[in-house]
Short mmCIF file of C-alpha atoms in Angstrom, two decimals:
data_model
loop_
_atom_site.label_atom_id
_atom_site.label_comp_id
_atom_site.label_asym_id
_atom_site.label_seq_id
_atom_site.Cartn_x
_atom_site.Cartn_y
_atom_site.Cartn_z
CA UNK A 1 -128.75 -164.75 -30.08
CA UNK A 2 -126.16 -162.66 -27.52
CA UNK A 3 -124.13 -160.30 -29.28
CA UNK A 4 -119.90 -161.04 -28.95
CA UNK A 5 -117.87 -159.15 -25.99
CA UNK A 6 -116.46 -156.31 -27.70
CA UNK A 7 -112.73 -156.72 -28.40
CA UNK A 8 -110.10 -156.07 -25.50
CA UNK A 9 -109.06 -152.50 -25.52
CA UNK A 10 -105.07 -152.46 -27.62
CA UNK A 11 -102.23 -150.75 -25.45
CA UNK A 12 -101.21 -147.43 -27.32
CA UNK A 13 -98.18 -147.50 -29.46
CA UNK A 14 -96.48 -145.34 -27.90
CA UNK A 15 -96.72 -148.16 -24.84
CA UNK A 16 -95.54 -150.97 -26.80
CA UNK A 17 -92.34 -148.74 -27.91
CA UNK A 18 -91.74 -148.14 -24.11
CA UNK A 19 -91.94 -151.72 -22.77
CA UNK A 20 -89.57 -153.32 -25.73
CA UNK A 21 -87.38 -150.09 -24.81
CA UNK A 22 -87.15 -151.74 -20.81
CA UNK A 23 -86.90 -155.19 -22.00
CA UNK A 24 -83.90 -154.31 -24.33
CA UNK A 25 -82.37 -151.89 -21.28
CA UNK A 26 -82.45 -155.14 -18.85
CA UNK A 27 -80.89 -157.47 -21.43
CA UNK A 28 -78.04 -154.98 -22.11
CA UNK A 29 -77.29 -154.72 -17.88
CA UNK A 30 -76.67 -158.21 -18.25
CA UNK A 31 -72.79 -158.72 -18.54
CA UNK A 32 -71.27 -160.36 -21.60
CA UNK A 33 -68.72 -163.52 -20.68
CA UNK A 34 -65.68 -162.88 -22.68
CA UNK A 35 -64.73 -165.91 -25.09
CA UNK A 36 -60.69 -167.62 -24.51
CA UNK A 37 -59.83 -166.23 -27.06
CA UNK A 38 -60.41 -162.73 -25.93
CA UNK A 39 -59.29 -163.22 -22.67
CA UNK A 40 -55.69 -164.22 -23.75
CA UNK A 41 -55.57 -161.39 -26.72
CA UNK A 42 -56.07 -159.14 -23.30
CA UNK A 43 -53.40 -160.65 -21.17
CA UNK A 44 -50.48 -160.73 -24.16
CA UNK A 45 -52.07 -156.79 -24.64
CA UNK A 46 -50.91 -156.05 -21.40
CA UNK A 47 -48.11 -157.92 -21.48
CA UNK A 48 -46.61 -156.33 -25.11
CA UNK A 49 -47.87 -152.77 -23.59
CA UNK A 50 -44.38 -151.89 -21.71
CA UNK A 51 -42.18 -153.59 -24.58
CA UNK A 52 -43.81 -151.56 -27.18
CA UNK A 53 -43.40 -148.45 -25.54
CA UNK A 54 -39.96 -149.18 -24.95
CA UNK A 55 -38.94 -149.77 -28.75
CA UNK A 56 -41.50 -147.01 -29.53
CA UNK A 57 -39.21 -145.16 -27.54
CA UNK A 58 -35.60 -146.39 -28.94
CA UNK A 59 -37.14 -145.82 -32.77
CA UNK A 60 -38.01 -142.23 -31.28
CA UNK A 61 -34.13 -141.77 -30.14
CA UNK A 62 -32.97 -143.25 -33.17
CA UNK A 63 -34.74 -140.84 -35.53
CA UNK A 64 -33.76 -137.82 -33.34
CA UNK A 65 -29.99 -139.40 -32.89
CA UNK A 66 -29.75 -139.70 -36.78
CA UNK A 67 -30.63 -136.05 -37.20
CA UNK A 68 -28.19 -135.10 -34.17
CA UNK A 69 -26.06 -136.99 -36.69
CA UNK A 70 -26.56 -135.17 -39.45
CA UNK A 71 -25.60 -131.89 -38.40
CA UNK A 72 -22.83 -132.93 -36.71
CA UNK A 73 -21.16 -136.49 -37.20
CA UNK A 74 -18.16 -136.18 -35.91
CA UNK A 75 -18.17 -134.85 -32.04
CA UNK A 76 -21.43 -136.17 -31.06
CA UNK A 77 -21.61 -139.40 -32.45
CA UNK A 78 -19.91 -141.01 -29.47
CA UNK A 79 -21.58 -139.16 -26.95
CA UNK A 80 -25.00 -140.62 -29.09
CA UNK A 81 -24.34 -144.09 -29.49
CA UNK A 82 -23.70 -144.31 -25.90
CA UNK A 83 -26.79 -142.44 -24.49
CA UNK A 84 -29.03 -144.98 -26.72
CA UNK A 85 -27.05 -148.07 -25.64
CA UNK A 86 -27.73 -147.23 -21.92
CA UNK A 87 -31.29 -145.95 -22.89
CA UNK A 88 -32.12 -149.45 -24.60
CA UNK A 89 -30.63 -151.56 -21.96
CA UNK A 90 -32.42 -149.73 -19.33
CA UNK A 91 -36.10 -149.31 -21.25
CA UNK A 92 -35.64 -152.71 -23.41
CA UNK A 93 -33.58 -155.41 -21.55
CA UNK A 94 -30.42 -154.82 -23.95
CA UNK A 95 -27.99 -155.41 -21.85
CA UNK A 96 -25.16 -158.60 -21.89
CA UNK A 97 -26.55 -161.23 -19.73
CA UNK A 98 -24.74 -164.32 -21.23
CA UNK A 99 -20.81 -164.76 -22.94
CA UNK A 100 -20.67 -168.31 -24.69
CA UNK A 101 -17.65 -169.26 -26.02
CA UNK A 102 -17.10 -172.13 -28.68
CA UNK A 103 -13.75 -173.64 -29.54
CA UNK A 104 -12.03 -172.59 -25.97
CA UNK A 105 -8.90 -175.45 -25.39
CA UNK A 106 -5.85 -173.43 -23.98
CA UNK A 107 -6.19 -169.74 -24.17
CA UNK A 108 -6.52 -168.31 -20.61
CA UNK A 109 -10.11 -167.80 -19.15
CA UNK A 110 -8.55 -164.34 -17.57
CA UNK A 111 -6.99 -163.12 -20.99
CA UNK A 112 -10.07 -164.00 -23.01
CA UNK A 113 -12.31 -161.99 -20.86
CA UNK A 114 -10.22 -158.85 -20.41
CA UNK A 115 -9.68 -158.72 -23.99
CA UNK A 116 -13.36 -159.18 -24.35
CA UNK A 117 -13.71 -155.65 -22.35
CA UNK A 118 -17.45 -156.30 -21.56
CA UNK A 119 -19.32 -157.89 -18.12
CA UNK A 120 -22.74 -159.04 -17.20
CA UNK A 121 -25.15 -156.04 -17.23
CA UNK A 122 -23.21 -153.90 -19.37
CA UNK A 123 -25.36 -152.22 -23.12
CA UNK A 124 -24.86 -155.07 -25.70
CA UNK A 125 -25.45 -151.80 -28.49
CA UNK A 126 -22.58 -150.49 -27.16
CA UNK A 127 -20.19 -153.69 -26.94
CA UNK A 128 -18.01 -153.59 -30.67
CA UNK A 129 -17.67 -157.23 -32.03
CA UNK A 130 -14.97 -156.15 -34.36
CA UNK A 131 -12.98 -153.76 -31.84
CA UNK A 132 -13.29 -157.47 -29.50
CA UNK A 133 -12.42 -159.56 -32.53
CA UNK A 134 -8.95 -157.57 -32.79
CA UNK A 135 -8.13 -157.63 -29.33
CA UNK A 136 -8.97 -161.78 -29.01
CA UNK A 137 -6.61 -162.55 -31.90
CA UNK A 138 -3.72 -160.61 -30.15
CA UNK A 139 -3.63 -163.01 -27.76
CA UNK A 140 -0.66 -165.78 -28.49
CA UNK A 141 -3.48 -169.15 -28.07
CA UNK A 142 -6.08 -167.35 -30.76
CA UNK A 143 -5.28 -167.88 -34.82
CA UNK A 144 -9.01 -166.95 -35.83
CA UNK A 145 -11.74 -165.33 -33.59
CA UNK A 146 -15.36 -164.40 -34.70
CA UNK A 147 -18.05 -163.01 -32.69
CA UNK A 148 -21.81 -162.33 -32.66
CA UNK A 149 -24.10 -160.46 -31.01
CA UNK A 150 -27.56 -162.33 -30.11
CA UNK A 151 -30.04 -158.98 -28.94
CA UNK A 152 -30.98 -158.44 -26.55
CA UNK A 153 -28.31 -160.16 -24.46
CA UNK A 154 -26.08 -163.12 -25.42
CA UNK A 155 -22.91 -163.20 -27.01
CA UNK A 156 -21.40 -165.73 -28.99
CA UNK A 157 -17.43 -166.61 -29.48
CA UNK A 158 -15.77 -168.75 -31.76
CA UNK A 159 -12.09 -169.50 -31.62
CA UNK A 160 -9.54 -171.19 -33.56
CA UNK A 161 -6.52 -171.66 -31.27
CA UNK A 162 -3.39 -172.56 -32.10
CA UNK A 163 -2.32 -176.42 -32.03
CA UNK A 164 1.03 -177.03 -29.87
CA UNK A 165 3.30 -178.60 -32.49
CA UNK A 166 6.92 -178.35 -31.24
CA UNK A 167 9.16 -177.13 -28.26
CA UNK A 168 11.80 -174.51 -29.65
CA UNK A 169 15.21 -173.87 -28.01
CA UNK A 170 17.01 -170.52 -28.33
CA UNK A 171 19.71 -169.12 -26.35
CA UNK A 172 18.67 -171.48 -23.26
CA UNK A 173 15.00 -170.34 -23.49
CA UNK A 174 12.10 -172.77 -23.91
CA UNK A 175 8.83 -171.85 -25.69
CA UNK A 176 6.11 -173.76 -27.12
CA UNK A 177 5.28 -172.97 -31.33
CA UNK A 178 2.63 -173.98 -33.64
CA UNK A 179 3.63 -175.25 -37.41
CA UNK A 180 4.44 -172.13 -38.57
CA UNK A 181 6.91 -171.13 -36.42
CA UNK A 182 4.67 -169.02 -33.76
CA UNK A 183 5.78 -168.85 -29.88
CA UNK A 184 1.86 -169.82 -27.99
CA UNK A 185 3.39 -170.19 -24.21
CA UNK A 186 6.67 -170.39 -22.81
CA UNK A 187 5.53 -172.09 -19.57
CA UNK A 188 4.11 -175.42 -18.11
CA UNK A 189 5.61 -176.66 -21.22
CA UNK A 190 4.65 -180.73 -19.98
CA UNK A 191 1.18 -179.79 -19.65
CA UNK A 192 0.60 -180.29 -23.32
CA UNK A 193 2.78 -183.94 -24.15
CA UNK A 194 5.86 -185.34 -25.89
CA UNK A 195 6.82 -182.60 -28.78
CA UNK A 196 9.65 -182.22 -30.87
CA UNK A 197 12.38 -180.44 -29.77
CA UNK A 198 14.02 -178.15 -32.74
CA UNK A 199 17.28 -175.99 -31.33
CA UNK A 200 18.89 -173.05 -32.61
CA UNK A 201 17.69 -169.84 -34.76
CA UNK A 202 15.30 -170.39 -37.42
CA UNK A 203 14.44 -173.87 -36.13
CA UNK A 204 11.19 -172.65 -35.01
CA UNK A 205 9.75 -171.54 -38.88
CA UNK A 206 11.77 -174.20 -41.10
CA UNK A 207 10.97 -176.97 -38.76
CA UNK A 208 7.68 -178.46 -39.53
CA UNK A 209 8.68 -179.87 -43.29
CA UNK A 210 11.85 -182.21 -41.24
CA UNK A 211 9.37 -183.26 -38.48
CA UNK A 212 6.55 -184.78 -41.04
CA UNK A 213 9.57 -186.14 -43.05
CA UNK A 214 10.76 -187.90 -39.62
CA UNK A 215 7.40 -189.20 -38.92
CA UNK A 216 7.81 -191.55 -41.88
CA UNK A 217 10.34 -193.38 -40.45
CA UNK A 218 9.28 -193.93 -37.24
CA UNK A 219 12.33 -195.45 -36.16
CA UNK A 220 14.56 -192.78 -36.73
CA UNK A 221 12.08 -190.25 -35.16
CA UNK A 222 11.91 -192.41 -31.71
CA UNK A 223 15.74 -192.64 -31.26
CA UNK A 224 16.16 -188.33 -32.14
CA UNK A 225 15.99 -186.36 -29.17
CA UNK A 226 16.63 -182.72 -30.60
CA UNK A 227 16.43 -180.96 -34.33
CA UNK A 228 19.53 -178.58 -34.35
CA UNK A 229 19.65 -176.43 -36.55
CA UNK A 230 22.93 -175.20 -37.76
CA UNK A 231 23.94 -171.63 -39.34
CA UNK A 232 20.48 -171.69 -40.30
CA UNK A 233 20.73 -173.76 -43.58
CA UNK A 234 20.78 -177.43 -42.75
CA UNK A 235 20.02 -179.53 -39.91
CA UNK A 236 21.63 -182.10 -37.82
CA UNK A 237 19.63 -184.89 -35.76
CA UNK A 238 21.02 -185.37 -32.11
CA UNK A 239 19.87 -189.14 -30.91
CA UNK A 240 19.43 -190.04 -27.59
CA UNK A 241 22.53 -192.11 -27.49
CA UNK A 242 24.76 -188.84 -28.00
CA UNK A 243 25.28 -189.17 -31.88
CA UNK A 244 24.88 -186.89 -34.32
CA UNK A 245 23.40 -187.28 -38.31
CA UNK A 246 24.43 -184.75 -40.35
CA UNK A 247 22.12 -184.25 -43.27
CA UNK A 248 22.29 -182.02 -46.17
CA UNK A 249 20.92 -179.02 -46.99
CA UNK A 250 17.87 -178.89 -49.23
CA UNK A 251 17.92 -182.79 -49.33
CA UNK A 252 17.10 -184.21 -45.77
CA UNK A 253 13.98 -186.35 -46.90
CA UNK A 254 16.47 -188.45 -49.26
CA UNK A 255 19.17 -188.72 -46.10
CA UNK A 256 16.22 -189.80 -43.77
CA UNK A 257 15.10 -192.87 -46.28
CA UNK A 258 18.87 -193.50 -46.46
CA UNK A 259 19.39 -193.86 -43.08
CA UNK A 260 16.50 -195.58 -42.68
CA UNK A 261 17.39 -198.11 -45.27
CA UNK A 262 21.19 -198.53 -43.22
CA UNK A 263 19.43 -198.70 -40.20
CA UNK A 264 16.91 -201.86 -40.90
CA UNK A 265 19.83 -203.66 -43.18
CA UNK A 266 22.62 -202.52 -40.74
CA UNK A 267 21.20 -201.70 -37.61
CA UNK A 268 24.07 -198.58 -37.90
CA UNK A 269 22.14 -196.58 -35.18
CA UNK A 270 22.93 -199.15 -32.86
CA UNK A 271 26.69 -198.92 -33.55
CA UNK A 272 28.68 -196.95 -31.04
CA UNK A 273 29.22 -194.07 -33.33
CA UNK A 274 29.45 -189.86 -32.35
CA UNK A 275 28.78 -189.27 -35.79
CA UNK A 276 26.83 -190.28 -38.81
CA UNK A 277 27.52 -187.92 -41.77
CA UNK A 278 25.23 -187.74 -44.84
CA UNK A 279 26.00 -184.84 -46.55
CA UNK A 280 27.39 -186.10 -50.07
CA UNK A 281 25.03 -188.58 -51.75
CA UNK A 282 27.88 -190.89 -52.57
CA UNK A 283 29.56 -191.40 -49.25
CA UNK A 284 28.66 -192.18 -45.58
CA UNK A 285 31.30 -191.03 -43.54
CA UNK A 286 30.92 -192.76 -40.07
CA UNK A 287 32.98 -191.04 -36.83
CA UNK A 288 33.47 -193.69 -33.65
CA UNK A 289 32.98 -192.31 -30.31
CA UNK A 290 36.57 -191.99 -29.26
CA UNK A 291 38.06 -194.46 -26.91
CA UNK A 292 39.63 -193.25 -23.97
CA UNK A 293 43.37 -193.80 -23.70
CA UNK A 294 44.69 -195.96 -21.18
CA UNK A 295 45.80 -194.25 -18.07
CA UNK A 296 49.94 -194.74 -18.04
CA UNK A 297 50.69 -196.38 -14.76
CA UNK A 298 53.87 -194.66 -12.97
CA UNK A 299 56.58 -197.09 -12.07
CA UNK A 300 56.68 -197.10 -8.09
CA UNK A 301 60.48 -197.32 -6.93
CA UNK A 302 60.26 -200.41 -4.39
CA UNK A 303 61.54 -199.01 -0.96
CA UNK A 304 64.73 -199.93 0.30
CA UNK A 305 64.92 -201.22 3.93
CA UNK A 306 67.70 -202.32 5.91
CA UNK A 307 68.26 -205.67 7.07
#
């Protein structure tokens, strides 16, 4: 019976420890594929790099500016607010790139922007909406103005304007007023259709109460060319076929329905008449256009010729 091969003679430890060492060393060399999800946590890195270090930057100023401040609030705080506008336009894109406005009808493009006082590329942390929102409302179109400030770039205005209500005459001047009385434009005073005239002082802040009154009788309101108003305590209504309705003072919705009442019964406003008086409850008092005398005709002394 042979005796068995001896055993195969066992690599040293210290071997084994060097060969797993390679094997490990050549799997490491071998270059890792980066997941999606990596990748694009990478690109918006780089991407968010530069903005970060910008309003890393503006929160630096901002602490420093506040101490600045501190010690001194009064002659430096302009000359701050300033530096960090420009700074945070130029290092974070805060600077006015868009002006929307909302509500816009009749005030003047040119007006609305000067009194704005800021352009395209200008520090929106320096623009003031409240300084702007007083100097919009000075103009004659704007009642109500708000504004807002969108960062980093957009601005936002929102007007009330003034609605054209009535044409005022004064001393021989024209202007254009809103119900309460206020003057909005005194030219191109057809661009903005058939108003109301009202005539005379005060006319233009006592007028609105007559013109709804007149708007209930239609009729009335379609034949009356001008509100006068005289000595500034009652009015008169001067109708397109020269006659004039004198109404009372303090009670001109109760001469209107009168009139109105004479007029659909009567048809008075048809009547030649240069008057119409209302003023006492009790009595209508009506004045005839005057009539035109006949011209007297001179006697001509017949010639005498000879026969």
């Amino acid at each position: 019976m042979e005796a068995a091969p001896p055993p195969a003679p066992r690599a040293p430890r210290e071997a084994r420890g060097r060969a797993a060492q390679r094997l490990a060393n050549s799997r490491a060399k071998e270059p890792e594929r980066p997941s999606p999800v990596r990748l694009w946590l990478r690109r918006r890195r780089k991407l968010l790099r530069p903005m970060g270090i910008g309003i890393a930057s503006i929160a630096g100023i901002a602490v420093v500016a506040a101490g600045i401040y501190a010690l001194d609030p009064t002659s430096r705080l302009r000359f701050i607010v300033e530096n960090f506008a420009v700074f945070a336009r130029d290092n974070a894109g805060f600077a006015v790139q868009e002006v929307e406005v909302v509500g816009r009808k009749n005030t003047p493009k040119e007006l609305l922007y000067s009194a704005l006082g800021v352009s395209r590329g200008d520090p929106i942390l320096s623009f003031s909406p409240e300084a702007a929102k007083e100097r919009l409302e000075t103009i004659s179109w704007v009642e109500k103005a708000s504004i807002e400030r969108h960062l980093p770039d957009r601005i936002v205005i929102h007007l009330t304007e003034r609605a054209p209500f009535a044409i005022w005459q004064n001393n021989n001047r024209f202007a254009i007023i809103d119900r309460e009385g206020r003057e909005v434009v005194a030219d191109r005073l057809d661009a903005f259709g058939p108003l109301p005239l009202v005539v005379g002082a005060g006319a233009n802040t006592t007028a609105a109460g007559l013109i709804e009154q007149l708007h209930d009788a239609p009729d009335l309101l379609a034949r009356t060319q001008a509100l006068v108003r005289i000595s500034e305590r009652r009015w008169n209504l001067r109708l397109y076929n020269g006659a004039d309705v004198l109404l009372p003072e303090g009670h001109e919705e109760a001469a209107i329905r009168r009139l109105a009442e004479l007029q659909q019964r009567d048809a008075l406003l048809d009547r030649p008449l240069a008057a119409i008086d209302l003023r006492l409850p009790d009595k209508l008092v009506l004045r005839p256009i005057p009539t035109a005398a006949p011209a007297e005709q001179t006697p001509q002394r017949r010639g005498s010729g000879r026969g």
